[in-house]
Short mmCIF file of C-alpha atoms and ligand atoms in Angstrom, two decimals:
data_model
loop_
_atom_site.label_atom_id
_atom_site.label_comp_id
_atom_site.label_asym_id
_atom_site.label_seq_id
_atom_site.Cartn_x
_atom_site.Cartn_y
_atom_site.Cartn_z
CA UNK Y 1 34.73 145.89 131.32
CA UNK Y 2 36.51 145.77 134.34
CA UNK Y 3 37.54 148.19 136.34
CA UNK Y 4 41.15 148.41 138.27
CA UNK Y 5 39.74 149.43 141.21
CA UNK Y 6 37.83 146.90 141.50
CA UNK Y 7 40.36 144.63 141.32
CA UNK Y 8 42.10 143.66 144.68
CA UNK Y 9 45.27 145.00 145.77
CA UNK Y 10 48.36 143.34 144.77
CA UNK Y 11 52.25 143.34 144.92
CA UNK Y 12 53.11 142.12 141.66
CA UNK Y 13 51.65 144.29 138.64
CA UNK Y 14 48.46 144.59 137.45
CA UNK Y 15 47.59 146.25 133.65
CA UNK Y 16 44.25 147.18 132.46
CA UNK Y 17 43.87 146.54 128.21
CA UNK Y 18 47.49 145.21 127.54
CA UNK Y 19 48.00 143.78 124.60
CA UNK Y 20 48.95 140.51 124.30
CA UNK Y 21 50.31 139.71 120.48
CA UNK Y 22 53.58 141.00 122.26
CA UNK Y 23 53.67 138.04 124.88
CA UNK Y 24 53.19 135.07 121.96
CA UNK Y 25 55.26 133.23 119.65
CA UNK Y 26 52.80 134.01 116.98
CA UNK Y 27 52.64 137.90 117.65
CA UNK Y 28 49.17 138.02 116.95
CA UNK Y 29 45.62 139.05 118.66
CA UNK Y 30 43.77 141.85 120.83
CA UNK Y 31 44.56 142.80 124.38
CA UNK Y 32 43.78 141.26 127.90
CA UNK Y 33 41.00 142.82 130.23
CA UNK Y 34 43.38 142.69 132.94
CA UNK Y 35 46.98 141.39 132.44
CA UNK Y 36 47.99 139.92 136.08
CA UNK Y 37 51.70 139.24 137.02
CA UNK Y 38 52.05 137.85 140.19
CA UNK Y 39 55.43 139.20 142.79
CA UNK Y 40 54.98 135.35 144.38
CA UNK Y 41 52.78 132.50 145.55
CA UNK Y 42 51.07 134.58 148.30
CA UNK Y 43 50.22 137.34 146.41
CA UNK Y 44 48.64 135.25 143.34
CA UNK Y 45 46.46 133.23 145.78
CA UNK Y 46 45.79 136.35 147.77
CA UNK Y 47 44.60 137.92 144.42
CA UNK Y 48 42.10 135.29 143.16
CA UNK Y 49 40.55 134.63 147.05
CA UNK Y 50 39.30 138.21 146.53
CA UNK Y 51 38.81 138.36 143.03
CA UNK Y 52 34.93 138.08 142.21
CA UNK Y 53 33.96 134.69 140.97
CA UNK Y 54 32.37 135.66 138.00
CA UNK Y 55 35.75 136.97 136.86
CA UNK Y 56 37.22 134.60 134.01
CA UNK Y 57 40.91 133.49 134.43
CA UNK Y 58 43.22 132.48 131.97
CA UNK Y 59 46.81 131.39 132.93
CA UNK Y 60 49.69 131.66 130.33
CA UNK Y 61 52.98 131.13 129.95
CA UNK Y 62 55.38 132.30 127.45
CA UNK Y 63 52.67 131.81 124.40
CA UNK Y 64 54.57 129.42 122.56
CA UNK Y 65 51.42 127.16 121.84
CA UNK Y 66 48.87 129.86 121.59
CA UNK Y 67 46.81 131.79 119.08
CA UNK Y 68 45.14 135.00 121.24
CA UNK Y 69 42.24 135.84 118.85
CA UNK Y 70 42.09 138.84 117.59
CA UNK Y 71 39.42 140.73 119.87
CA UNK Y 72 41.14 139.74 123.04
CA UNK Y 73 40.83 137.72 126.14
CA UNK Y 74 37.74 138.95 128.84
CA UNK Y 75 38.49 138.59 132.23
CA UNK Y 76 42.54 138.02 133.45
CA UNK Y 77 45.01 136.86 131.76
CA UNK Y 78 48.00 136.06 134.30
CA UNK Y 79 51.46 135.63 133.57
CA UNK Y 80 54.21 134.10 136.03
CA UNK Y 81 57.42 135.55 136.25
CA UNK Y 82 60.48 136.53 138.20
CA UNK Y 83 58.85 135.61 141.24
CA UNK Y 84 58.18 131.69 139.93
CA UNK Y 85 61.21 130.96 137.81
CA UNK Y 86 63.24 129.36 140.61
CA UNK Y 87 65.32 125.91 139.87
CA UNK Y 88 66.20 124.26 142.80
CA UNK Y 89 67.93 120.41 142.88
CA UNK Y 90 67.37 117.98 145.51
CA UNK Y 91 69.31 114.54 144.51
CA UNK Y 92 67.54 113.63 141.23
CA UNK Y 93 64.63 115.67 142.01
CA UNK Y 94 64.70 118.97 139.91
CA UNK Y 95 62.12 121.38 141.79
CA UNK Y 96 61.11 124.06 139.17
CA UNK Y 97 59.10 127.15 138.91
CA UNK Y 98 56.17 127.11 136.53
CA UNK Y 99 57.63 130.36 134.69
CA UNK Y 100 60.86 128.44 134.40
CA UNK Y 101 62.24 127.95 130.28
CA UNK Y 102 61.81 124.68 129.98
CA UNK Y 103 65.42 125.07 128.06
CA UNK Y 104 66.62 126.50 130.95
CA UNK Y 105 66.02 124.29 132.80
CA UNK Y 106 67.46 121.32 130.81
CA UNK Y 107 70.73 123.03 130.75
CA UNK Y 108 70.93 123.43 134.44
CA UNK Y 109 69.65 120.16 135.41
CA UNK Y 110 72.67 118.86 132.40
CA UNK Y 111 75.10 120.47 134.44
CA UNK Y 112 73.86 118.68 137.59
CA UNK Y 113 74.01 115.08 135.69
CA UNK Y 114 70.07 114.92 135.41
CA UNK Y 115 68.58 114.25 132.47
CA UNK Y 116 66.04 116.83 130.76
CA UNK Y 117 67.68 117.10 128.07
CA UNK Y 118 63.53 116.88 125.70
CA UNK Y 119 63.18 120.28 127.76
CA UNK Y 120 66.21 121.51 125.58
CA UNK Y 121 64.43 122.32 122.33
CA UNK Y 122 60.89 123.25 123.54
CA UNK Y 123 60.81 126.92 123.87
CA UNK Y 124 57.93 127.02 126.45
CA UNK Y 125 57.96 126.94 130.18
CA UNK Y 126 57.41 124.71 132.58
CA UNK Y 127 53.60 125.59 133.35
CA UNK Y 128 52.98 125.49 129.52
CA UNK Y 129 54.93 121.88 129.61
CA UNK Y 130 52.78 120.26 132.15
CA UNK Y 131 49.68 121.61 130.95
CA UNK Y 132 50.59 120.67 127.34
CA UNK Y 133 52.61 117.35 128.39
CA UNK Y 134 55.12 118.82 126.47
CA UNK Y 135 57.76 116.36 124.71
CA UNK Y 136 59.92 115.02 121.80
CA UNK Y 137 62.08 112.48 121.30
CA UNK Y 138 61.02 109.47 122.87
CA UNK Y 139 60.22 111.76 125.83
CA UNK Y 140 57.58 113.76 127.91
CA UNK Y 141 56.51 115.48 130.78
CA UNK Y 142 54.56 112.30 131.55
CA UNK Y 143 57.89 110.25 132.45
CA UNK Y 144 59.29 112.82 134.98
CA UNK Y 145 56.77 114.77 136.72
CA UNK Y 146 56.30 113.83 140.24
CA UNK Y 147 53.82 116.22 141.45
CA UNK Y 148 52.77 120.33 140.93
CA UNK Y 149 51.90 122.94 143.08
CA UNK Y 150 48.89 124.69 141.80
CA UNK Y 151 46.59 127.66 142.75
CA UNK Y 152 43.45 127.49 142.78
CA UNK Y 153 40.58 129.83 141.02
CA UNK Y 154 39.31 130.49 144.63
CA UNK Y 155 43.20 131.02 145.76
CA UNK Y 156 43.99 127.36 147.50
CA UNK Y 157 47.05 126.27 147.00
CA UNK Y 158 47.60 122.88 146.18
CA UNK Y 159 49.88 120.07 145.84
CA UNK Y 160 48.75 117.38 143.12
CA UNK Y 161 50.64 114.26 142.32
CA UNK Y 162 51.32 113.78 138.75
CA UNK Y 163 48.59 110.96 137.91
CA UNK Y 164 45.66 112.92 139.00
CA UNK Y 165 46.90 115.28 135.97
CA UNK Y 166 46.12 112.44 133.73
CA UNK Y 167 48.68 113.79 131.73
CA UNK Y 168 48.29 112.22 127.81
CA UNK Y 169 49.04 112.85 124.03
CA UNK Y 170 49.59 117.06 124.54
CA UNK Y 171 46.68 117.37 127.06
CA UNK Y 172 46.09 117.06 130.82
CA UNK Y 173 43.38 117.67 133.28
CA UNK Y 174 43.58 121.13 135.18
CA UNK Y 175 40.90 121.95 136.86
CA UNK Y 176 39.24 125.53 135.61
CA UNK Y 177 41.33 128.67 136.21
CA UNK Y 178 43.65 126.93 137.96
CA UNK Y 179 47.48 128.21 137.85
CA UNK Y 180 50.59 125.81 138.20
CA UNK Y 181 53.09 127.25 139.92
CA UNK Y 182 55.77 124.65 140.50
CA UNK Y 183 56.84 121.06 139.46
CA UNK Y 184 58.55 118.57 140.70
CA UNK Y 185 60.20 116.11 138.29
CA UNK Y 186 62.55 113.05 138.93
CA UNK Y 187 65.14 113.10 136.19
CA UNK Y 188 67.97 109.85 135.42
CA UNK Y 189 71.71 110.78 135.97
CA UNK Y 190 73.72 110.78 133.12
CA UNK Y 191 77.03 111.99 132.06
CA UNK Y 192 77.02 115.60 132.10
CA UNK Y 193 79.05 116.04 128.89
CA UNK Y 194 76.63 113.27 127.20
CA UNK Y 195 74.15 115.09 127.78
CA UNK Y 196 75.37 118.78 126.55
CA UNK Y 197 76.56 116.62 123.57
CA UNK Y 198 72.70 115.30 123.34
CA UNK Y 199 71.05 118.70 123.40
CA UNK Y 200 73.49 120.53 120.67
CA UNK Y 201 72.74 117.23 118.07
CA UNK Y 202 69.27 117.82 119.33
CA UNK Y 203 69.21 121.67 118.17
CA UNK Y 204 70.92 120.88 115.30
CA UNK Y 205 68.21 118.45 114.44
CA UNK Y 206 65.37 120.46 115.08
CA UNK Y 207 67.22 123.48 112.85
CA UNK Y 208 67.43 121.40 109.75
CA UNK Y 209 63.90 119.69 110.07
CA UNK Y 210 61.71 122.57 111.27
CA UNK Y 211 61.16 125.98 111.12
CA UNK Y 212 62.32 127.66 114.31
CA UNK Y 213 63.03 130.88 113.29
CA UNK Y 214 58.98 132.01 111.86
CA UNK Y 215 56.76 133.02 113.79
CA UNK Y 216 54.96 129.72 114.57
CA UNK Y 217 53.34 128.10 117.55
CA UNK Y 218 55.11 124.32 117.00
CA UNK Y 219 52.83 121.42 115.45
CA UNK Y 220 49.37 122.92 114.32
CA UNK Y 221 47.59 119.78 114.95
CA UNK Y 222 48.07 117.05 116.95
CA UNK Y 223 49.49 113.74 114.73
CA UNK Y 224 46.17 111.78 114.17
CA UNK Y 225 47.48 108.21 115.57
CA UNK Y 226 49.34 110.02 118.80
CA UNK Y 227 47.86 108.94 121.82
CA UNK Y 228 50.52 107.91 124.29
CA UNK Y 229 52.38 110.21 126.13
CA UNK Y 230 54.93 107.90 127.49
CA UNK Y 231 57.37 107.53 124.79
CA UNK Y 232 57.06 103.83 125.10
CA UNK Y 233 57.30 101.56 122.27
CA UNK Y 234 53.29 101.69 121.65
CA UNK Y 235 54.15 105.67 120.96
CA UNK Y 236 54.82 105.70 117.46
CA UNK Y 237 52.49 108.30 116.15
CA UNK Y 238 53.29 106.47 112.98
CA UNK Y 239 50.27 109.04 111.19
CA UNK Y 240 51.47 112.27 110.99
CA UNK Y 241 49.54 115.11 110.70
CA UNK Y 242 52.16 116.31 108.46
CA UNK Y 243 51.52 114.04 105.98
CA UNK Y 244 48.15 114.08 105.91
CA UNK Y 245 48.66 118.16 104.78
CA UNK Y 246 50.94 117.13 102.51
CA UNK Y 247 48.43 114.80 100.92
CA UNK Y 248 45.77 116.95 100.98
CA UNK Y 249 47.93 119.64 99.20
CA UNK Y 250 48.02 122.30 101.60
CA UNK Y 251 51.67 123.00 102.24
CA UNK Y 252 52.41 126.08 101.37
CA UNK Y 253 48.62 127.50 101.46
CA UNK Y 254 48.14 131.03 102.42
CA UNK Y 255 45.25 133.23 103.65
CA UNK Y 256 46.32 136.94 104.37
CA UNK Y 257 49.19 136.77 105.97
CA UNK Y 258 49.10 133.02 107.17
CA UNK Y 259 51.32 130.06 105.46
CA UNK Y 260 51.28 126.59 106.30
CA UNK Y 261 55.06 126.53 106.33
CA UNK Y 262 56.61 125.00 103.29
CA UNK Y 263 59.44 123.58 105.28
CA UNK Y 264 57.13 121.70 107.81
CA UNK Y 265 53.43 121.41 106.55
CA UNK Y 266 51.83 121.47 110.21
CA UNK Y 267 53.64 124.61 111.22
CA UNK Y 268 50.70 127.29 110.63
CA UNK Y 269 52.97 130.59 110.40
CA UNK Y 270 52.53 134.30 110.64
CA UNK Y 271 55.10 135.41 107.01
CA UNK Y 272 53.96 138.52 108.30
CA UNK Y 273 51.37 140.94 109.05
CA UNK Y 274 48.37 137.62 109.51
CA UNK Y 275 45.46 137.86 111.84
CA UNK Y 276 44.42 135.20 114.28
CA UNK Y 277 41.74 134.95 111.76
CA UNK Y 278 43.87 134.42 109.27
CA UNK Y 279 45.82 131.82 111.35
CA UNK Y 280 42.67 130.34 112.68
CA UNK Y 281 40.85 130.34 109.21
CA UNK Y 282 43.22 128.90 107.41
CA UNK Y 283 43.91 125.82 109.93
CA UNK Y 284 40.03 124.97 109.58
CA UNK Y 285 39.95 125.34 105.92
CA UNK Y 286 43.10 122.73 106.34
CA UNK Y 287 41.20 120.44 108.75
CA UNK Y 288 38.11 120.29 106.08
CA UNK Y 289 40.47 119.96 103.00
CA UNK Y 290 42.30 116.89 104.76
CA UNK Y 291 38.61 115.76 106.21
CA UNK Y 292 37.38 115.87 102.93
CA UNK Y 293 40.65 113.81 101.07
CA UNK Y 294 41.06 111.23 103.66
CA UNK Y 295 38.22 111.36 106.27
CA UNK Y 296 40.53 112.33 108.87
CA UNK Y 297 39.62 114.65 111.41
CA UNK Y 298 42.46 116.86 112.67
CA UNK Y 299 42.75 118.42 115.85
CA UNK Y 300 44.05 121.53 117.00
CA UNK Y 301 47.32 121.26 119.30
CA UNK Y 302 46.98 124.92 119.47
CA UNK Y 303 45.22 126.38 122.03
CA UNK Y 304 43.42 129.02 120.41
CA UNK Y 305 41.47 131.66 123.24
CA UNK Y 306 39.73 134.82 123.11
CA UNK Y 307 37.09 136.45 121.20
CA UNK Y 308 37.29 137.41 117.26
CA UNK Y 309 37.57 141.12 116.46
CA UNK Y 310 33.92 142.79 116.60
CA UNK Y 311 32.11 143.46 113.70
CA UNK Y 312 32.17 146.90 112.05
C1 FAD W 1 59.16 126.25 117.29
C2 FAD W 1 58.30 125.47 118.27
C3 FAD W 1 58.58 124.14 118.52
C4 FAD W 1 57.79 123.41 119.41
N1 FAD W 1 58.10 122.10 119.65
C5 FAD W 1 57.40 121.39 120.56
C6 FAD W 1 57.72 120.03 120.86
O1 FAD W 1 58.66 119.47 120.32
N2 FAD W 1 56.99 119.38 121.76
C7 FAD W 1 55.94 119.97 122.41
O2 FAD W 1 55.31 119.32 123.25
N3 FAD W 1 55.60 121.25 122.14
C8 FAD W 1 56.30 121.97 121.25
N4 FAD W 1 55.95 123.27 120.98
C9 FAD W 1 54.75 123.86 121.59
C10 FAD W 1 55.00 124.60 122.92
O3 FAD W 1 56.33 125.03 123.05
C11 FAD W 1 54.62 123.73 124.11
O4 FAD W 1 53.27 123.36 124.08
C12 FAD W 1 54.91 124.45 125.45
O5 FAD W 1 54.83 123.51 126.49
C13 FAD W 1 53.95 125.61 125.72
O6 FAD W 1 54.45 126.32 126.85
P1 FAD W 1 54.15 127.88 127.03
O7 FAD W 1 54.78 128.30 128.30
O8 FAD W 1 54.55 128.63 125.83
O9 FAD W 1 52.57 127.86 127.19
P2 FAD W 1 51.48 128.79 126.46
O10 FAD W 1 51.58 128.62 125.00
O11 FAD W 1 51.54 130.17 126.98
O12 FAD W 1 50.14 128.09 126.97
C14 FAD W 1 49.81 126.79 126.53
C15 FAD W 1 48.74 126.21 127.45
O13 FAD W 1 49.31 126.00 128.74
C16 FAD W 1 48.55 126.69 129.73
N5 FAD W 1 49.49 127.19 130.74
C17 FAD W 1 50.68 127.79 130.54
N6 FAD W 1 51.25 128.11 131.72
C18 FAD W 1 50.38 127.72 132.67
C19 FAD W 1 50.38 127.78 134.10
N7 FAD W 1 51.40 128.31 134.79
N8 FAD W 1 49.31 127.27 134.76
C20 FAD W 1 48.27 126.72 134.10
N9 FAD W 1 48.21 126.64 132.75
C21 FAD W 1 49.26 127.13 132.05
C22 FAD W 1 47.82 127.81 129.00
O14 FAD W 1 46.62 128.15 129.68
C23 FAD W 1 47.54 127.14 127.66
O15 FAD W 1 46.40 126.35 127.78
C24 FAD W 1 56.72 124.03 120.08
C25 FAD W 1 56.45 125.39 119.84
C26 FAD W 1 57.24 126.11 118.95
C27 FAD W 1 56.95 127.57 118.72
#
């Protein structure tokens, strides 16, 4: 276990054993060793210089694509905020902290005639978008980001251009422990009013067709013919993971207190009082039934992290 004093000293806050079920979309699974918010840049990179190497790190952002199991995450967890939310425009650059909303920062960038308008309906932020190349619609982080500034696990900081991300279908290469702390995206001007029109059809959309009011982390599983993250013609995705549920009959299954949402069949849910085991167990006991119907291997978009509960 570690101990706060030996943690360095910091400016921002540091909490031993915080729970983190509070900090996720899901609302589920154990505490953090160490929960680290940084105040700013300087004081995160000061922090992991010192911090000994044999220390795990695990950056979040606002949880929404997360399952924290239910024993908790060893080492530190850190969490941007107030001092990494800043927005900033620079002709049809849009510079953004990581711990940006990626809705706020569609709306703002709207106002300015840029449009972001995928951010819109994605409740993450903009670390969580990068690291996720987050997008719907036709769209993706892929198509705007210029370049990051990251932190390193020994406390560089970096600036990367967006190709040696190789950002793809919901993944990118970060290197280990490594914390984004800003992006830099290039957005197309548009009609401001177009675009506020845009994003309310867009939240409309997304209200009738999935469930954004449970207690979900987004799409369970990643759609099995999804590989380009450009949202070029060749990005149809035309196999859904969705359907692939459907056919193997599991919308609607439960375990404790976890549903695969009858609304949207690859929205795993918490209907209330699940476990991450729950949660977990019942998206592998999906994965084998639709292995086992179709041969299709599913994989998680989830990132799932932590340990299980111990054992009595
Ligand atoms: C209702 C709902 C709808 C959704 N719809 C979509 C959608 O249409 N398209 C889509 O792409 N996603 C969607 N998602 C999933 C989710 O919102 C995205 O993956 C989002 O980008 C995650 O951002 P986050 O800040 O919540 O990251 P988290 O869930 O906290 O973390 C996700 C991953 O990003 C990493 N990460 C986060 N911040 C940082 C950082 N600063 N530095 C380094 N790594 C970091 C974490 O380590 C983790 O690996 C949806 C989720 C929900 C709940």
């Amino acid at each position: 276990m570690i101990q706060l004093t030996d943690l360095p000293p910091v400016r921002g806050t540091v909490t031993a054993n915080r729970d983190l079920s509070s900090l996720t979309w899901m609302r589920v699974g154990g505490p953090a060793d160490v929960l680290f918010q940084p105040a700013d840049i300087d004081d995160l990179s000061t922090f992991l210089a010192a911090l000994p190497k044999d220390i795990p790190v695990f950056p979040m952002g606002v949880g929404s694509n997360l399952i924290v199991r239910d024993g908790g995450v060893r080492g530190v967890v850190i969490r941007l905020g107030r001092g990494f939310n800043g927005i900033a425009f620079d002709g049809d650059l849009v510079r953004a902290g990581a711990a940006a909303l990626d809705a706020h920062v569609a709306r703002k960038a709207a106002a300015e005639g840029l449009n972001l308008t995928f951010l819109r309906t994605i409740p993450g932020s903009i670390g969580g978008a990068v690291r996720m190349n987050a997008g719907c619609y036709g769209d993706y982080m892929a198509d705007v980001l210029q370049e990051v500034r990251v932190v390193l696990r020994d406390g560089t900081v970096q600036t990367l251009a967006a190709a040696e991300l190789n950002l793809a279908y919901r993944s990118s290469d970060l290197p280990e422990g490594a914390v984004l702390v800003e992006a830099t995206l290039r957005a197309p001007r548009e009609d401001a009013q177009v675009l506020e029109d845009r994003m309310a059809a867009q939240l409309a959309k997304r209200d009738e067709t999935q469930p954004t009011k449970d207690r979900t982390a987004g799409s369970t599983f990643r759609n099995p013919s999804g590989f380009s993250s450009t949202g070029r013609a060749d990005d149809t995705m035309d196999l859904k993971a969705w359907k692939v549920i459907d056919d193997a009959g599991m919308r609607g299954a439960v375990r404790g207190g976890a549903v695969m949402n009858t609304m949207h069949s690859n929205f795993l849910t918490n209907a209330g009082g699940a476990t991450a085991a729950d949660l977990e167990g019942l998206g592998e006991e999906v994965r084998k039934k639709v292995y086992d119907t179709s041969g299709i291997t599913l994989h998680w978009e989830i990132m799932r992290v932590g340990e299980p509960a111990p054992k009595d």
